[in-house]
Amino acid sequence: MAMDESVRKAILGSVPSLRAFAISLCGNVDRADDLVQETLLRALANIDSFQPGTNMSAWLFTILRNHFRSEYRKRRREVEDSDGHYAETLKSQPEQYGQVEYREFREALNQLPQDQREALILVGASGFSYEEAAHICGCAVGTIKSRVNRARTRLAELMHVNSAEDFGPDETVRAVLASGE
Amino acid sequence: MNERKPVGQENAMEAAATRKKTTNKPAKLGRDVQARLGQQLRSMYDEVVNQGVPDRFTDLLNRLDNNGSKDAQ
């Protein structure tokens, strides 16, 4: 199978974002990478059904999500080690944000219902439009909007945040510094 | 002996009812809070994105590509 160079580039270009999405679904880096690999194999086996000119990334996300739903979801809690693995992958992060706040955020995110978490990530982190996210999840645009809103509200509740000041003195100081005062 | 249910239990039920109401109709989050949560979400995500493409995926595509063409590295 000779791969079209543009297809190859588009696929590889989507891998970093696919991994980030997969980790958020699996909560485990190794399993996430397996999920991405299986997604790529499926995508290449069905490359004829990809319509050139459409969004390769959204197409791959759709395959990954469907595959996760059918194969991985039921196994999710078996190898539950999400926090440790996240901490491992993301160990450089706490320098940028307060360590406690960052851990709280990840824990809160993990507590969200699957539907809400994936909607929030697709729109809030992967940069998909509501329409694209709806297509990826196979639901109505309004459903995605409502899931994203509920996810945000629930996250704030879980973190006991009512205003930006609640993020802690570190952050307030940083915000003040950033604003140039 | 006090045969009534502990006071705390009623309060808890009340609190649960109130919370349910709140959940059904969430209060709007302030912009600053939304921005902050969004920022955290993106930095968590970008941390993975910035790791780039691990070799196993480049190798995988090369292997698959090699079946049909020789000029893959």
Tab-separated table of C-alpha atoms in Angstrom:
chain	number	residue	atom	x	y	z
A	1	MET	CA	0.000	0.000	0.000
A	2	ALA	CA	1.704	3.178	-1.152
A	3	MET	CA	0.503	5.983	1.004
A	4	ASP	CA	-0.258	9.349	-0.449
A	5	GLU	CA	2.243	11.794	1.022
A	6	SER	CA	-0.402	14.330	1.986
A	7	VAL	CA	-2.429	11.636	3.719
A	8	ARG	CA	0.633	10.468	5.577
A	9	LYS	CA	1.450	13.991	6.692
A	10	ALA	CA	-2.097	14.654	7.817
A	11	ILE	CA	-2.196	11.432	9.810
A	12	LEU	CA	1.134	12.012	11.537
A	13	GLY	CA	0.186	15.618	12.188
A	14	SER	CA	-2.905	14.443	14.050
A	15	VAL	CA	-1.057	11.974	16.264
A	16	PRO	CA	-0.043	14.366	19.084
A	17	SER	CA	-3.598	15.572	19.532
A	18	LEU	CA	-5.022	12.056	19.169
A	19	ARG	CA	-2.720	10.928	21.987
A	20	ALA	CA	-3.820	13.742	24.254
A	21	PHE	CA	-7.467	12.886	23.597
A	22	ALA	CA	-6.804	9.169	24.075
A	23	ILE	CA	-5.090	9.778	27.416
A	24	SER	CA	-8.060	11.777	28.585
A	25	LEU	CA	-10.324	8.861	27.656
A	26	CYS	CA	-8.156	6.000	28.965
A	27	GLY	CA	-6.468	7.768	31.841
A	28	ASN	CA	-3.374	5.699	31.095
A	29	VAL	CA	-0.585	6.562	28.679
A	30	ASP	CA	0.310	3.042	27.561
A	31	ARG	CA	-3.244	2.074	26.830
A	32	ALA	CA	-3.813	5.408	25.160
A	33	ASP	CA	-0.917	4.766	22.802
A	34	ASP	CA	-2.291	1.324	21.981
A	35	LEU	CA	-5.629	2.945	21.279
A	36	VAL	CA	-3.981	5.450	18.940
A	37	GLN	CA	-2.116	2.671	17.156
A	38	GLU	CA	-5.291	0.653	16.638
A	39	THR	CA	-6.998	3.812	15.431
A	40	LEU	CA	-4.306	4.410	12.815
A	41	LEU	CA	-4.513	0.806	11.599
A	42	ARG	CA	-8.269	1.088	11.261
A	43	ALA	CA	-8.006	4.418	9.538
A	44	LEU	CA	-5.506	3.112	6.981
A	45	ALA	CA	-7.569	0.016	6.347
A	46	ASN	CA	-10.525	2.277	5.606
A	47	ILE	CA	-8.695	5.143	3.996
A	48	ASP	CA	-10.968	4.894	0.945
A	49	SER	CA	-13.872	6.086	3.036
A	50	PHE	CA	-11.993	9.278	3.922
A	51	GLN	CA	-13.155	12.124	1.733
A	52	PRO	CA	-10.202	14.219	0.568
A	53	GLY	CA	-10.604	17.829	1.501
A	54	THR	CA	-12.459	17.071	4.705
A	55	ASN	CA	-10.926	17.289	8.139
A	56	MET	CA	-8.526	14.359	8.616
A	57	SER	CA	-8.143	15.086	12.293
A	58	ALA	CA	-11.901	14.981	12.945
A	59	TRP	CA	-12.137	11.749	10.970
A	60	LEU	CA	-9.412	10.118	13.069
A	61	PHE	CA	-10.943	11.399	16.315
A	62	THR	CA	-14.246	9.820	15.305
A	63	ILE	CA	-12.589	6.456	14.670
A	64	LEU	CA	-10.664	6.648	17.928
A	65	ARG	CA	-13.723	7.528	19.965
A	66	ASN	CA	-15.845	4.791	18.405
A	67	HIS	CA	-13.134	2.232	18.928
A	68	PHE	CA	-12.700	3.316	22.530
A	69	ARG	CA	-16.432	3.077	23.124
A	70	SER	CA	-16.704	-0.413	21.707
A	71	GLU	CA	-13.477	-1.952	23.021
A	72	TYR	CA	-11.854	0.028	25.773
A	73	ARG	CA	-14.539	1.526	27.881
A	74	LYS	CA	-15.534	-1.684	29.584
A	75	ARG	CA	-11.928	-2.334	30.529
A	76	ARG	CA	-11.422	1.172	31.825
A	77	ARG	CA	-11.580	0.501	35.542
A	78	GLU	CA	-9.652	-2.756	35.425
A	79	VAL	CA	-6.245	-1.206	35.201
A	80	GLU	CA	-7.108	1.936	37.039
A	81	ASP	CA	-3.867	3.735	37.526
A	82	SER	CA	-4.799	6.911	35.829
A	83	ASP	CA	-3.506	9.351	38.349
A	84	GLY	CA	-0.048	7.851	38.573
A	85	HIS	CA	0.298	7.694	34.832
A	86	TYR	CA	-0.934	11.193	34.321
A	87	ALA	CA	1.469	12.443	36.935
A	88	GLU	CA	4.244	10.611	35.140
A	89	THR	CA	3.534	12.029	31.709
A	90	LEU	CA	2.891	15.458	32.958
A	91	LYS	CA	5.598	15.878	35.498
A	92	SER	CA	6.960	19.108	34.119
A	93	GLN	CA	3.618	20.827	34.489
A	94	PRO	CA	3.547	21.744	38.171
A	95	GLU	CA	6.277	24.296	37.643
A	96	GLN	CA	3.877	26.373	35.703
A	97	TYR	CA	0.875	26.017	37.969
A	98	GLY	CA	0.416	25.406	41.634
A	99	GLN	CA	0.980	21.716	42.202
A	100	VAL	CA	-2.037	21.236	44.409
A	101	GLU	CA	-4.337	23.113	42.105
A	102	TYR	CA	-3.114	21.112	39.149
A	103	ARG	CA	-3.682	17.789	40.870
A	104	GLU	CA	-7.117	18.909	41.995
A	105	PHE	CA	-7.962	19.858	38.466
A	106	ARG	CA	-7.009	16.435	37.100
A	107	GLU	CA	-8.946	14.674	39.816
A	108	ALA	CA	-11.990	16.828	39.173
A	109	LEU	CA	-11.748	16.164	35.454
A	110	ASN	CA	-11.599	12.423	36.098
A	111	GLN	CA	-14.798	12.631	38.102
A	112	LEU	CA	-16.807	14.061	35.241
A	113	PRO	CA	-19.137	11.729	33.394
A	114	GLN	CA	-17.495	10.407	30.229
A	115	ASP	CA	-19.862	12.277	27.898
A	116	GLN	CA	-19.151	15.594	29.553
A	117	ARG	CA	-15.420	15.095	29.776
A	118	GLU	CA	-14.986	14.226	26.128
A	119	ALA	CA	-17.178	17.138	25.001
A	120	LEU	CA	-15.209	19.554	27.153
A	121	ILE	CA	-11.885	18.281	25.845
A	122	LEU	CA	-12.891	18.268	22.191
A	123	VAL	CA	-14.144	21.839	22.368
A	124	GLY	CA	-11.982	23.302	25.104
A	125	ALA	CA	-8.625	21.665	24.367
A	126	SER	CA	-8.602	19.989	20.938
A	127	GLY	CA	-10.004	23.135	19.384
A	128	PHE	CA	-12.913	21.566	17.505
A	129	SER	CA	-16.007	23.617	16.818
A	130	TYR	CA	-19.264	22.565	18.468
A	131	GLU	CA	-20.346	21.239	15.069
A	132	GLU	CA	-17.231	19.121	14.638
A	133	ALA	CA	-17.443	17.821	18.200
A	134	ALA	CA	-21.083	16.890	17.605
A	135	HIS	CA	-20.079	15.019	14.476
A	136	ILE	CA	-17.281	13.180	16.303
A	137	CYS	CA	-19.624	12.176	19.129
A	138	GLY	CA	-22.542	11.400	16.850
A	139	CYS	CA	-24.969	13.723	18.603
A	140	ALA	CA	-26.713	17.063	18.150
A	141	VAL	CA	-24.832	20.352	18.449
A	142	GLY	CA	-27.127	21.415	21.286
A	143	THR	CA	-26.220	18.264	23.180
A	144	ILE	CA	-22.528	19.085	22.938
A	145	LYS	CA	-23.141	22.647	24.113
A	146	SER	CA	-25.085	21.471	27.101
A	147	ARG	CA	-22.475	18.824	27.985
A	148	VAL	CA	-19.705	21.408	27.822
A	149	ASN	CA	-21.653	23.791	30.038
A	150	ARG	CA	-22.423	21.117	32.578
A	151	ALA	CA	-18.818	19.959	32.547
A	152	ARG	CA	-17.559	23.472	33.284
A	153	THR	CA	-20.050	24.010	36.067
A	154	ARG	CA	-19.282	20.653	37.620
A	155	LEU	CA	-15.534	21.222	37.427
A	156	ALA	CA	-15.885	24.511	39.249
A	157	GLU	CA	-18.081	22.837	41.871
A	158	LEU	CA	-15.632	19.999	42.383
A	159	MET	CA	-12.801	22.445	42.802
A	160	HIS	CA	-14.918	24.698	45.038
A	161	VAL	CA	-14.217	27.630	42.828
A	162	ASN	CA	-16.552	30.573	42.785
A	163	SER	CA	-14.222	33.189	41.505
A	164	ALA	CA	-10.724	33.336	40.121
A	165	GLU	CA	-9.400	34.360	43.558
A	166	ASP	CA	-10.320	30.914	44.839
A	167	PHE	CA	-7.518	29.442	42.817
A	168	GLY	CA	-5.194	30.428	45.627
A	169	PRO	CA	-2.758	33.167	46.539
A	170	ASP	CA	-0.113	31.905	44.103
A	171	GLU	CA	-2.432	32.431	41.233
A	172	THR	CA	-3.683	35.767	42.418
A	173	VAL	CA	-0.161	37.041	42.748
A	174	ARG	CA	0.682	35.699	39.339
A	175	ALA	CA	-2.392	37.294	37.811
A	176	VAL	CA	-1.480	40.629	39.331
A	177	LEU	CA	2.054	40.330	38.046
A	178	ALA	CA	0.811	39.337	34.631
A	179	SER	CA	-1.478	42.331	34.483
A	180	GLY	CA	1.577	44.546	34.869
A	181	GLU	CA	0.912	46.061	38.269
B	1	MET	CA	-33.698	8.045	74.445
B	2	ASN	CA	-34.314	10.140	71.446
B	3	GLU	CA	-36.289	8.149	68.909
B	4	ARG	CA	-36.351	10.816	66.254
B	5	LYS	CA	-33.976	10.677	63.393
B	6	PRO	CA	-30.858	12.639	64.019
B	7	VAL	CA	-31.276	16.231	62.996
B	8	GLY	CA	-28.268	15.980	60.751
B	9	GLN	CA	-30.009	13.507	58.489
B	10	GLU	CA	-32.851	15.856	57.643
B	11	ASN	CA	-30.395	18.573	56.936
B	12	ALA	CA	-28.470	16.295	54.673
B	13	MET	CA	-31.590	15.439	52.699
B	14	GLU	CA	-32.460	19.055	52.403
B	15	ALA	CA	-28.983	19.823	51.221
B	16	ALA	CA	-29.201	17.051	48.653
B	17	ALA	CA	-32.486	18.446	47.363
B	18	THR	CA	-31.019	21.902	47.104
B	19	ARG	CA	-27.989	20.585	45.315
B	20	LYS	CA	-30.160	18.725	42.841
B	21	LYS	CA	-31.973	21.933	42.062
B	22	THR	CA	-28.665	23.683	41.563
B	23	THR	CA	-27.407	20.963	39.265
B	24	ASN	CA	-30.489	21.135	37.102
B	25	LYS	CA	-30.101	24.809	36.595
B	26	PRO	CA	-26.454	25.657	36.959
B	27	ALA	CA	-25.527	29.176	37.811
B	28	LYS	CA	-23.509	30.900	35.153
B	29	LEU	CA	-19.834	30.729	35.793
B	30	GLY	CA	-17.912	33.941	35.853
B	31	ARG	CA	-15.733	34.611	32.863
B	32	ASP	CA	-12.589	34.579	34.951
B	33	VAL	CA	-13.380	31.123	36.292
B	34	GLN	CA	-14.161	29.776	32.837
B	35	ALA	CA	-10.969	31.251	31.487
B	36	ARG	CA	-8.951	29.728	34.302
B	37	LEU	CA	-10.466	26.267	33.873
B	38	GLY	CA	-9.949	26.486	30.138
B	39	GLN	CA	-6.341	27.446	30.651
B	40	GLN	CA	-5.730	24.463	32.917
B	41	LEU	CA	-7.424	22.113	30.509
B	42	ARG	CA	-5.358	23.326	27.589
B	43	SER	CA	-2.063	23.197	29.429
B	44	MET	CA	-2.757	19.630	30.499
B	45	TYR	CA	-3.621	18.685	26.936
B	46	ASP	CA	-0.769	20.614	25.368
B	47	GLU	CA	1.703	18.930	27.635
B	48	VAL	CA	0.954	15.715	25.723
B	49	VAL	CA	0.686	17.431	22.334
B	50	ASN	CA	4.115	18.974	22.839
B	51	GLN	CA	5.643	15.515	23.150
B	52	GLY	CA	5.254	15.318	19.385
B	53	VAL	CA	4.984	12.036	17.504
B	54	PRO	CA	6.541	9.078	19.340
B	55	ASP	CA	8.741	6.863	17.152
B	56	ARG	CA	6.366	3.936	17.311
B	57	PHE	CA	3.856	5.820	15.170
B	58	THR	CA	6.343	7.025	12.598
B	59	ASP	CA	7.709	3.471	12.434
B	60	LEU	CA	4.234	2.063	12.055
B	61	LEU	CA	3.438	4.286	9.086
B	62	ASN	CA	6.832	3.542	7.541
B	63	ARG	CA	6.275	-0.188	7.875
B	64	LEU	CA	2.847	-0.004	6.312
B	65	ASP	CA	4.132	2.264	3.604
B	66	ASN	CA	7.054	-0.047	2.826
B	67	ASN	CA	4.691	-2.736	1.693
B	68	GLY	CA	3.989	-0.694	-1.395
B	69	SER	CA	6.915	1.652	-1.905
B	70	LYS	CA	10.654	1.488	-1.382
B	71	ASP	CA	11.471	5.110	-0.773
B	72	ALA	CA	10.208	5.293	2.754
B	73	GLN	CA	13.213	5.730	5.000
